[in-house]
mmCIF file of C-alpha atoms in Angstrom:
data_model
loop_
_atom_site.group_PDB
_atom_site.id
_atom_site.type_symbol
_atom_site.label_atom_id
_atom_site.label_comp_id
_atom_site.label_asym_id
_atom_site.label_seq_id
_atom_site.Cartn_x
_atom_site.Cartn_y
_atom_site.Cartn_z
ATOM 1 C CA MET Z 1 16.461 62.666 98.967
ATOM 2 C CA ARG Z 2 20.154 61.676 98.524
ATOM 3 C CA GLU Z 3 19.083 58.544 100.362
ATOM 4 C CA PHE Z 4 16.723 57.615 97.882
ATOM 5 C CA CYS Z 5 19.969 58.534 94.644
ATOM 6 C CA THR Z 6 21.875 56.501 96.300
ATOM 7 C CA ILE Z 7 20.158 53.454 96.262
ATOM 8 C CA ILE Z 8 19.030 53.606 92.822
ATOM 9 C CA ILE Z 9 22.691 53.662 91.680
ATOM 10 C CA ILE Z 10 23.524 50.603 93.310
ATOM 11 C CA PHE Z 11 20.348 49.005 92.622
ATOM 12 C CA VAL Z 12 21.012 50.253 88.640
ATOM 13 C CA SER Z 13 25.231 49.133 89.122
ATOM 14 C CA LEU Z 14 23.770 45.624 90.669
ATOM 15 C CA ALA Z 15 21.766 44.501 87.536
ATOM 16 C CA PHE Z 16 23.908 46.291 85.248
ATOM 17 C CA ILE Z 17 26.936 43.049 86.905
ATOM 18 C CA SER Z 18 24.582 41.012 86.597
ATOM 19 C CA CYS Z 19 23.644 41.366 83.009
ATOM 20 C CA LYS Z 20 27.324 41.669 82.597
ATOM 21 C CA THR Z 21 27.702 37.648 84.611
ATOM 22 C CA THR Z 22 24.831 36.870 82.077
ATOM 23 C CA ASN Z 23 26.596 37.503 79.432
ATOM 24 C CA GLN Z 24 29.684 36.501 79.882
ATOM 25 C CA LEU Z 25 27.696 32.735 81.712
ATOM 26 C CA GLN Z 26 26.687 32.728 77.629
ATOM 27 C CA ASP Z 27 28.950 32.754 75.850
ATOM 28 C CA THR Z 28 30.909 30.100 77.491
ATOM 29 C CA GLU Z 29 28.349 27.898 76.963
ATOM 30 C CA LYS Z 30 28.193 29.206 73.408
ATOM 31 C CA ILE Z 31 31.706 28.076 73.114
ATOM 32 C CA GLU Z 32 31.418 24.781 74.582
ATOM 33 C CA GLU Z 33 28.490 23.986 72.432
ATOM 34 C CA GLU Z 34 30.311 24.920 69.780
ATOM 35 C CA THR Z 35 33.656 23.219 70.778
ATOM 36 C CA VAL Z 36 31.794 19.727 71.491
ATOM 37 C CA ALA Z 37 30.033 20.244 68.251
ATOM 38 C CA GLU Z 38 33.334 20.469 66.517
ATOM 39 C CA ILE Z 39 33.942 17.395 68.227
ATOM 40 C CA GLU Z 40 30.754 15.508 67.456
ATOM 41 C CA ILE Z 41 31.596 16.829 63.302
ATOM 42 C CA ALA Z 42 35.462 16.088 63.141
ATOM 43 C CA PRO Z 43 35.722 12.633 61.049
ATOM 44 C CA PRO Z 44 37.881 9.481 62.556
ATOM 45 C CA VAL Z 45 41.356 9.188 60.668
ATOM 46 C CA ILE Z 46 42.163 6.347 59.820
ATOM 47 C CA GLU Z 47 45.418 5.579 59.179
ATOM 48 C CA ILE Z 48 45.478 3.420 55.605
ATOM 49 C CA GLU Z 49 48.707 1.528 55.166
ATOM 50 C CA ILE Z 50 49.191 0.385 50.816
ATOM 51 C CA LYS Z 51 50.813 -3.003 50.210
ATOM 52 C CA GLU Z 52 52.276 -3.901 47.021
ATOM 53 C CA GLU Z 53 50.780 -6.157 45.075
ATOM 54 C CA GLU Z 54 52.099 -9.052 44.776
ATOM 55 C CA PRO Z 55 52.028 -10.501 40.596
ATOM 56 C CA GLU Z 56 49.939 -13.215 40.890
ATOM 57 C CA ALA Z 57 51.945 -16.435 39.237
ATOM 58 C CA PRO Z 58 50.399 -17.754 35.322
ATOM 59 C CA LYS Z 59 48.328 -20.007 36.185
ATOM 60 C CA LEU Z 60 49.987 -23.472 33.853
ATOM 61 C CA THR Z 61 48.087 -25.272 31.545
ATOM 62 C CA PRO Z 62 47.793 -28.891 32.067
ATOM 63 C CA GLU Z 63 50.048 -30.126 29.978
ATOM 64 C CA GLU Z 64 52.325 -28.473 32.044
ATOM 65 C CA GLU Z 65 51.036 -29.577 35.457
ATOM 66 C CA GLU Z 66 51.486 -33.314 33.905
ATOM 67 C CA ALA Z 67 55.291 -32.474 32.344
ATOM 68 C CA ILE Z 68 56.418 -31.036 35.931
ATOM 69 C CA ARG Z 69 54.679 -34.522 37.774
ATOM 70 C CA TRP Z 70 56.242 -36.994 35.568
ATOM 71 C CA ALA Z 71 59.633 -35.300 36.185
ATOM 72 C CA GLY Z 72 59.072 -36.323 39.786
ATOM 73 C CA ILE Z 73 57.885 -39.344 39.025
ATOM 74 C CA LEU Z 74 60.941 -39.806 36.650
ATOM 75 C CA LYS Z 75 62.953 -39.045 39.262
ATOM 76 C CA GLU Z 76 61.409 -41.172 41.820
ATOM 77 C CA SER Z 77 61.912 -43.637 39.709
ATOM 78 C CA GLU Z 78 65.446 -42.723 39.182
ATOM 79 C CA SER Z 79 66.865 -45.843 41.940
ATOM 80 C CA MET Z 80 64.801 -48.284 40.544
ATOM 81 C CA THR Z 81 66.068 -50.821 38.509
ATOM 82 C CA THR Z 82 65.292 -51.758 35.041
ATOM 83 C CA GLU Z 83 62.091 -53.642 35.593
ATOM 84 C CA GLN Z 84 61.071 -51.845 38.952
ATOM 85 C CA ARG Z 85 61.086 -48.497 37.210
ATOM 86 C CA LYS Z 86 59.210 -50.007 34.098
ATOM 87 C CA PHE Z 87 56.019 -50.975 36.301
ATOM 88 C CA TYR Z 88 56.533 -47.720 37.856
ATOM 89 C CA LEU Z 89 55.582 -45.958 34.554
ATOM 90 C CA LEU Z 90 53.325 -47.982 33.485
ATOM 91 C CA LYS Z 91 51.935 -48.060 36.975
ATOM 92 C CA LYS Z 92 51.588 -44.157 36.253
ATOM 93 C CA THR Z 93 50.478 -42.771 33.619
ATOM 94 C CA ARG Z 94 47.726 -41.279 33.653
ATOM 95 C CA ASP Z 95 46.996 -40.226 29.539
ATOM 96 C CA TYR Z 96 45.917 -43.409 28.024
ATOM 97 C CA GLU Z 97 43.329 -43.979 25.213
ATOM 98 C CA VAL Z 98 39.641 -46.160 26.416
ATOM 99 C CA VAL Z 99 37.427 -47.511 23.358
ATOM 100 C CA GLY Z 100 35.357 -49.713 24.010
ATOM 101 C CA GLU Z 101 34.241 -51.723 27.014
ATOM 102 C CA ASP Z 102 36.974 -49.639 28.291
ATOM 103 C CA LEU Z 103 40.442 -51.036 27.144
ATOM 104 C CA ASP Z 104 42.865 -48.959 28.790
ATOM 105 C CA TYR Z 105 45.723 -48.165 26.242
ATOM 106 C CA LYS Z 106 48.966 -46.436 25.770
ATOM 107 C CA ILE Z 107 51.507 -46.244 22.524
ATOM 108 C CA MET Z 108 55.171 -43.994 23.270
ATOM 109 C CA VAL Z 109 57.742 -44.130 19.881
ATOM 110 C CA ASN Z 110 61.098 -43.743 22.149
ATOM 111 C CA ASP Z 111 63.418 -42.701 20.196
ATOM 112 C CA ASP Z 112 66.434 -42.515 22.910
ATOM 113 C CA THR Z 113 66.294 -45.949 23.652
ATOM 114 C CA LYS Z 114 64.821 -47.040 19.479
ATOM 115 C CA GLU Z 115 60.934 -49.030 20.259
ATOM 116 C CA VAL Z 116 58.150 -48.146 19.872
ATOM 117 C CA ILE Z 117 55.874 -49.567 22.545
ATOM 118 C CA ILE Z 118 51.761 -50.074 23.218
ATOM 119 C CA GLN Z 119 50.874 -50.733 26.873
ATOM 120 C CA PHE Z 120 47.271 -51.242 28.738
ATOM 121 C CA GLU Z 121 46.550 -50.442 32.303
ATOM 122 C CA GLU Z 122 45.062 -51.911 34.663
ATOM 123 C CA SER Z 123 41.601 -52.868 35.988
ATOM 124 C CA ASP Z 124 40.231 -49.661 36.924
ATOM 125 C CA SER Z 125 36.831 -50.799 36.982
ATOM 126 C CA GLU Z 126 34.231 -53.059 38.494
ATOM 127 C CA GLU Z 127 33.690 -53.706 34.280
ATOM 128 C CA ASP Z 128 37.955 -54.481 34.071
ATOM 129 C CA TRP Z 129 36.726 -56.312 37.466
ATOM 130 C CA ARG Z 130 33.626 -58.247 35.598
ATOM 131 C CA ASN Z 131 35.021 -59.069 32.791
ATOM 132 C CA ASN Z 132 38.951 -61.050 34.512
ATOM 133 C CA TYR Z 133 35.836 -62.955 36.336
ATOM 134 C CA LEU Z 134 34.496 -64.045 33.145
ATOM 135 C CA PHE Z 135 35.950 -66.996 32.400
ATOM 136 C CA LEU Z 136 33.927 -69.686 29.955
ATOM 137 C CA PRO Z 137 36.530 -70.318 26.917
ATOM 138 C CA TRP Z 138 35.230 -68.538 23.859
ATOM 139 C CA PRO Z 139 36.662 -67.903 21.070
ATOM 140 C CA LEU Z 140 37.764 -64.062 19.779
ATOM 141 C CA LYS Z 141 38.521 -64.052 15.782
ATOM 142 C CA LEU Z 142 42.145 -62.238 15.352
ATOM 143 C CA ASP Z 143 41.980 -61.731 11.638
ATOM 144 C CA ASN Z 144 41.604 -64.496 9.172
ATOM 145 C CA LYS Z 145 42.617 -66.713 12.239
ATOM 146 C CA ILE Z 146 40.454 -68.060 15.776
ATOM 147 C CA VAL Z 147 42.999 -67.971 19.069
ATOM 148 C CA TRP Z 148 40.268 -69.920 22.061
ATOM 149 C CA THR Z 149 41.291 -67.161 25.710
ATOM 150 C CA THR Z 150 37.786 -66.528 27.911
ATOM 151 C CA TYR Z 151 34.462 -65.257 27.783
ATOM 152 C CA GLY Z 152 35.381 -61.261 29.156
ATOM 153 C CA TYR Z 153 39.124 -61.271 28.016
ATOM 154 C CA ALA Z 154 37.510 -62.212 24.247
ATOM 155 C CA LYS Z 155 34.063 -59.217 24.534
ATOM 156 C CA VAL Z 156 37.756 -56.550 26.379
ATOM 157 C CA TYR Z 157 39.821 -57.547 23.016
ATOM 158 C CA LYS Z 158 36.810 -57.565 19.721
ATOM 159 C CA SER Z 159 35.357 -53.962 21.983
ATOM 160 C CA ALA Z 160 37.724 -52.039 20.549
ATOM 161 C CA ASN Z 161 37.814 -52.968 17.161
ATOM 162 C CA ASN Z 162 41.596 -53.726 16.670
ATOM 163 C CA ILE Z 163 42.191 -49.975 17.087
ATOM 164 C CA PRO Z 164 45.019 -50.609 19.315
ATOM 165 C CA ILE Z 165 46.236 -52.581 17.148
ATOM 166 C CA ASP Z 166 46.024 -50.960 13.593
ATOM 167 C CA GLU Z 167 47.969 -47.781 15.400
ATOM 168 C CA PHE Z 168 50.542 -49.668 17.575
ATOM 169 C CA PHE Z 169 51.630 -51.234 12.856
ATOM 170 C CA LYS Z 170 51.132 -47.035 11.152
ATOM 171 C CA GLN Z 171 54.704 -46.411 14.154
ATOM 172 C CA ILE Z 172 55.985 -49.648 13.637
ATOM 173 C CA GLU Z 173 55.958 -49.055 9.802
ATOM 174 C CA LEU Z 174 56.714 -45.648 10.443
ATOM 175 C CA HIS Z 175 60.241 -46.830 12.436
ATOM 176 C CA PRO Z 176 60.531 -49.915 11.121
ATOM 177 C CA ASP Z 177 64.597 -49.814 12.892
ATOM 178 C CA TYR Z 178 62.882 -49.397 16.362
ATOM 179 C CA LYS Z 179 62.246 -52.413 18.893
ATOM 180 C CA ILE Z 180 58.330 -53.173 19.662
ATOM 181 C CA VAL Z 181 57.397 -53.894 23.094
ATOM 182 C CA ILE Z 182 54.115 -54.820 24.066
ATOM 183 C CA TRP Z 183 53.700 -54.088 28.141
ATOM 184 C CA GLY Z 184 50.545 -55.329 30.725
ATOM 185 C CA TRP Z 185 49.551 -54.857 33.795
ATOM 186 C CA SER Z 186 46.191 -56.948 35.428
ATOM 187 C CA ILE Z 187 43.355 -57.346 33.300
ATOM 188 C CA GLY Z 188 45.538 -55.077 30.579
ATOM 189 C CA SER Z 189 48.470 -58.074 30.781
ATOM 190 C CA ALA Z 190 45.886 -60.045 28.811
ATOM 191 C CA MET Z 191 45.460 -58.109 26.362
ATOM 192 C CA ALA Z 192 49.624 -57.107 26.226
ATOM 193 C CA LYS Z 193 49.352 -60.339 25.446
ATOM 194 C CA ILE Z 194 46.338 -61.219 22.754
ATOM 195 C CA THR Z 195 48.019 -58.325 21.148
ATOM 196 C CA ALA Z 196 50.652 -60.546 20.944
ATOM 197 C CA ARG Z 197 48.755 -63.068 19.861
ATOM 198 C CA HIS Z 198 47.575 -60.755 16.816
ATOM 199 C CA PHE Z 199 50.303 -59.462 15.719
ATOM 200 C CA GLU Z 200 52.264 -62.778 15.197
ATOM 201 C CA ILE Z 201 48.977 -64.190 12.755
ATOM 202 C CA ARG Z 202 49.176 -60.611 10.848
ATOM 203 C CA THR Z 203 52.775 -60.917 10.247
ATOM 204 C CA LYS Z 204 52.470 -64.652 9.818
ATOM 205 C CA LYS Z 205 55.982 -64.810 12.234
ATOM 206 C CA GLN Z 206 57.811 -63.062 9.741
ATOM 207 C CA LYS Z 207 58.150 -60.542 12.981
ATOM 208 C CA LYS Z 208 59.396 -61.009 16.268
ATOM 209 C CA ILE Z 209 58.584 -59.122 19.290
ATOM 210 C CA ASP Z 210 61.517 -57.503 21.025
ATOM 211 C CA GLU Z 211 59.606 -57.705 24.871
ATOM 212 C CA LEU Z 212 56.225 -58.892 25.937
ATOM 213 C CA THR Z 213 56.516 -57.693 29.147
ATOM 214 C CA THR Z 214 53.337 -58.398 32.084
ATOM 215 C CA TRP Z 215 53.137 -57.291 35.929
ATOM 216 C CA GLY Z 216 50.094 -59.003 38.510
ATOM 217 C CA ASP Z 217 49.725 -61.847 35.195
ATOM 218 C CA VAL Z 218 46.564 -62.684 34.660
ATOM 219 C CA LYS Z 219 46.376 -66.103 32.668
ATOM 220 C CA CYS Z 220 44.252 -66.379 29.668
ATOM 221 C CA TRP Z 221 44.814 -69.153 27.556
ATOM 222 C CA TYR Z 222 42.159 -72.167 26.746
ATOM 223 C CA ASN Z 223 45.184 -73.796 24.284
ATOM 224 C CA PRO Z 224 46.917 -75.910 26.043
ATOM 225 C CA PHE Z 225 49.125 -76.570 23.151
ATOM 226 C CA TYR Z 226 50.458 -72.806 21.776
ATOM 227 C CA SER Z 227 52.206 -70.462 23.385
ATOM 228 C CA VAL Z 228 53.875 -67.100 21.896
ATOM 229 C CA LYS Z 229 56.555 -67.584 23.167
ATOM 230 C CA LYS Z 230 58.355 -68.561 19.579
ATOM 231 C CA SER Z 231 57.488 -65.115 17.668
ATOM 232 C CA CYS Z 232 58.926 -62.790 21.360
ATOM 233 C CA LYS Z 233 62.568 -62.384 21.514
ATOM 234 C CA LYS Z 234 62.223 -61.727 25.320
ATOM 235 C CA ILE Z 235 58.431 -62.022 27.114
ATOM 236 C CA ARG Z 236 58.555 -63.074 30.956
ATOM 237 C CA GLU Z 237 54.800 -62.920 32.602
ATOM 238 C CA TYR Z 238 55.619 -61.953 36.944
ATOM 239 C CA VAL Z 239 53.325 -62.874 38.861
ATOM 240 C CA THR Z 240 53.864 -62.795 43.081
ATOM 241 C CA PRO Z 241 52.496 -65.693 45.073
ATOM 242 C CA ASN Z 242 50.952 -63.714 47.373
ATOM 243 C CA ASP Z 243 48.849 -61.721 44.024
ATOM 244 C CA VAL Z 244 45.575 -63.309 44.457
ATOM 245 C CA VAL Z 245 44.528 -61.492 41.529
ATOM 246 C CA THR Z 246 46.570 -64.385 39.272
ATOM 247 C CA TRP Z 247 44.736 -67.082 40.967
ATOM 248 C CA CYS Z 248 41.802 -65.647 38.950
ATOM 249 C CA ILE Z 249 41.316 -67.712 36.095
ATOM 250 C CA PRO Z 250 43.424 -71.725 37.767
ATOM 251 C CA VAL Z 251 41.660 -73.599 34.540
ATOM 252 C CA CYS Z 252 43.634 -71.604 31.532
ATOM 253 C CA ARG Z 253 47.358 -71.271 31.740
ATOM 254 C CA ARG Z 254 49.619 -68.856 30.920
ATOM 255 C CA ASP Z 255 52.508 -69.089 28.114
ATOM 256 C CA VAL Z 256 56.067 -68.377 31.248
ATOM 257 C CA LYS Z 257 55.315 -68.003 35.082
ATOM 258 C CA CYS Z 258 57.845 -65.354 36.864
ATOM 259 C CA VAL Z 259 57.254 -65.224 39.956
ATOM 260 C CA VAL Z 260 58.553 -63.385 41.826
ATOM 261 C CA GLY Z 261 58.227 -61.539 45.651
ATOM 262 C CA ASP Z 262 57.899 -63.373 48.944
ATOM 263 C CA LYS Z 263 56.494 -66.512 49.065
ATOM 264 C CA PHE Z 264 53.478 -67.251 50.281
ATOM 265 C CA GLY Z 265 51.478 -66.772 53.578
ATOM 266 C CA PHE Z 266 48.421 -66.616 55.438
ATOM 267 C CA ARG Z 267 49.546 -65.047 57.375
ATOM 268 C CA ASN Z 268 50.562 -62.250 54.208
ATOM 269 C CA LYS Z 269 46.918 -60.488 54.302
ATOM 270 C CA ASP Z 270 47.097 -57.094 52.146
ATOM 271 C CA ARG Z 271 46.928 -59.260 49.072
ATOM 272 C CA GLU Z 272 46.106 -55.975 47.323
ATOM 273 C CA HIS Z 273 49.212 -54.659 48.244
ATOM 274 C CA TYR Z 274 51.331 -57.504 46.577
ATOM 275 C CA HIS Z 275 48.991 -56.303 43.292
ATOM 276 C CA CYS Z 276 49.553 -53.081 43.639
ATOM 277 C CA TYR Z 277 53.555 -53.259 44.244
ATOM 278 C CA TYR Z 278 55.423 -54.487 41.024
ATOM 279 C CA GLU Z 279 57.786 -52.553 41.876
ATOM 280 C CA GLU Z 280 59.336 -53.189 45.234
ATOM 281 C CA TYR Z 281 60.443 -57.033 43.844
ATOM 282 C CA ASP Z 282 63.723 -57.619 42.879
ATOM 283 C CA TYR Z 283 64.256 -59.185 39.462
ATOM 284 C CA SER Z 284 67.628 -59.916 39.343
ATOM 285 C CA LYS Z 285 67.323 -63.385 38.269
ATOM 286 C CA TYR Z 286 65.748 -62.248 35.055
ATOM 287 C CA GLU Z 287 67.161 -59.140 33.904
ATOM 288 C CA ALA Z 288 69.904 -61.125 34.430
ATOM 289 C CA GLU Z 289 69.218 -63.442 31.731
#
């Protein structure tokens, strides 16, 4: 009987120990699961570097951008001679008025030099080039007189309905003591010379043009017996022998011929360069006069 009781006590003890061990294991697993759950649920820590925003630079207006561009152009031209600089500024001008069949002009009043200037842009479109080659003789009525020029140049000038010359005269009347200056390049040289002839007719030769200067000058007159030189205090029509644009109309004539640049050479192939870079030539011969 004693032995039976001993066996029962041992069995109960073993059962108690087994139960306790099982509870401990369950508690351990529960702790591990909770730990894992905490690790999985915990949000990641992200470090964010906050930078101070730099203020945006104020946007420039088109007028301000043009003023900055023009200041750079004036700076670039400081080392040029007078004639080089005039051409360079004409070439870099953008804000032309456009009238008629692509006639580009600009009127300026220079209070520093006391000049009223009208200038005409170069051939800058297919229409301009077509008109350059329409060289049939054609009458052009300027107020009450007829002058003979080419069909292309007569067509362009007439299409402007006298707007450029009328505006030019308005500024001349507002500045009676200022010099009268006319500039042109390429097809603009023809427009400049026709404007000079128109000025002469309108003023009945009672007032002279102080300066008529053209670059890449094209021929535009058919009358061999007349020259606008009589109405100009100073006239310059610049050509370089390698500029083929100035050869466009061999049957016409120009008032004067001021040669600059290199002599003609068959090896000089880049003819367009010679027409577009008149600021590179030596004008000392004409500037000294």
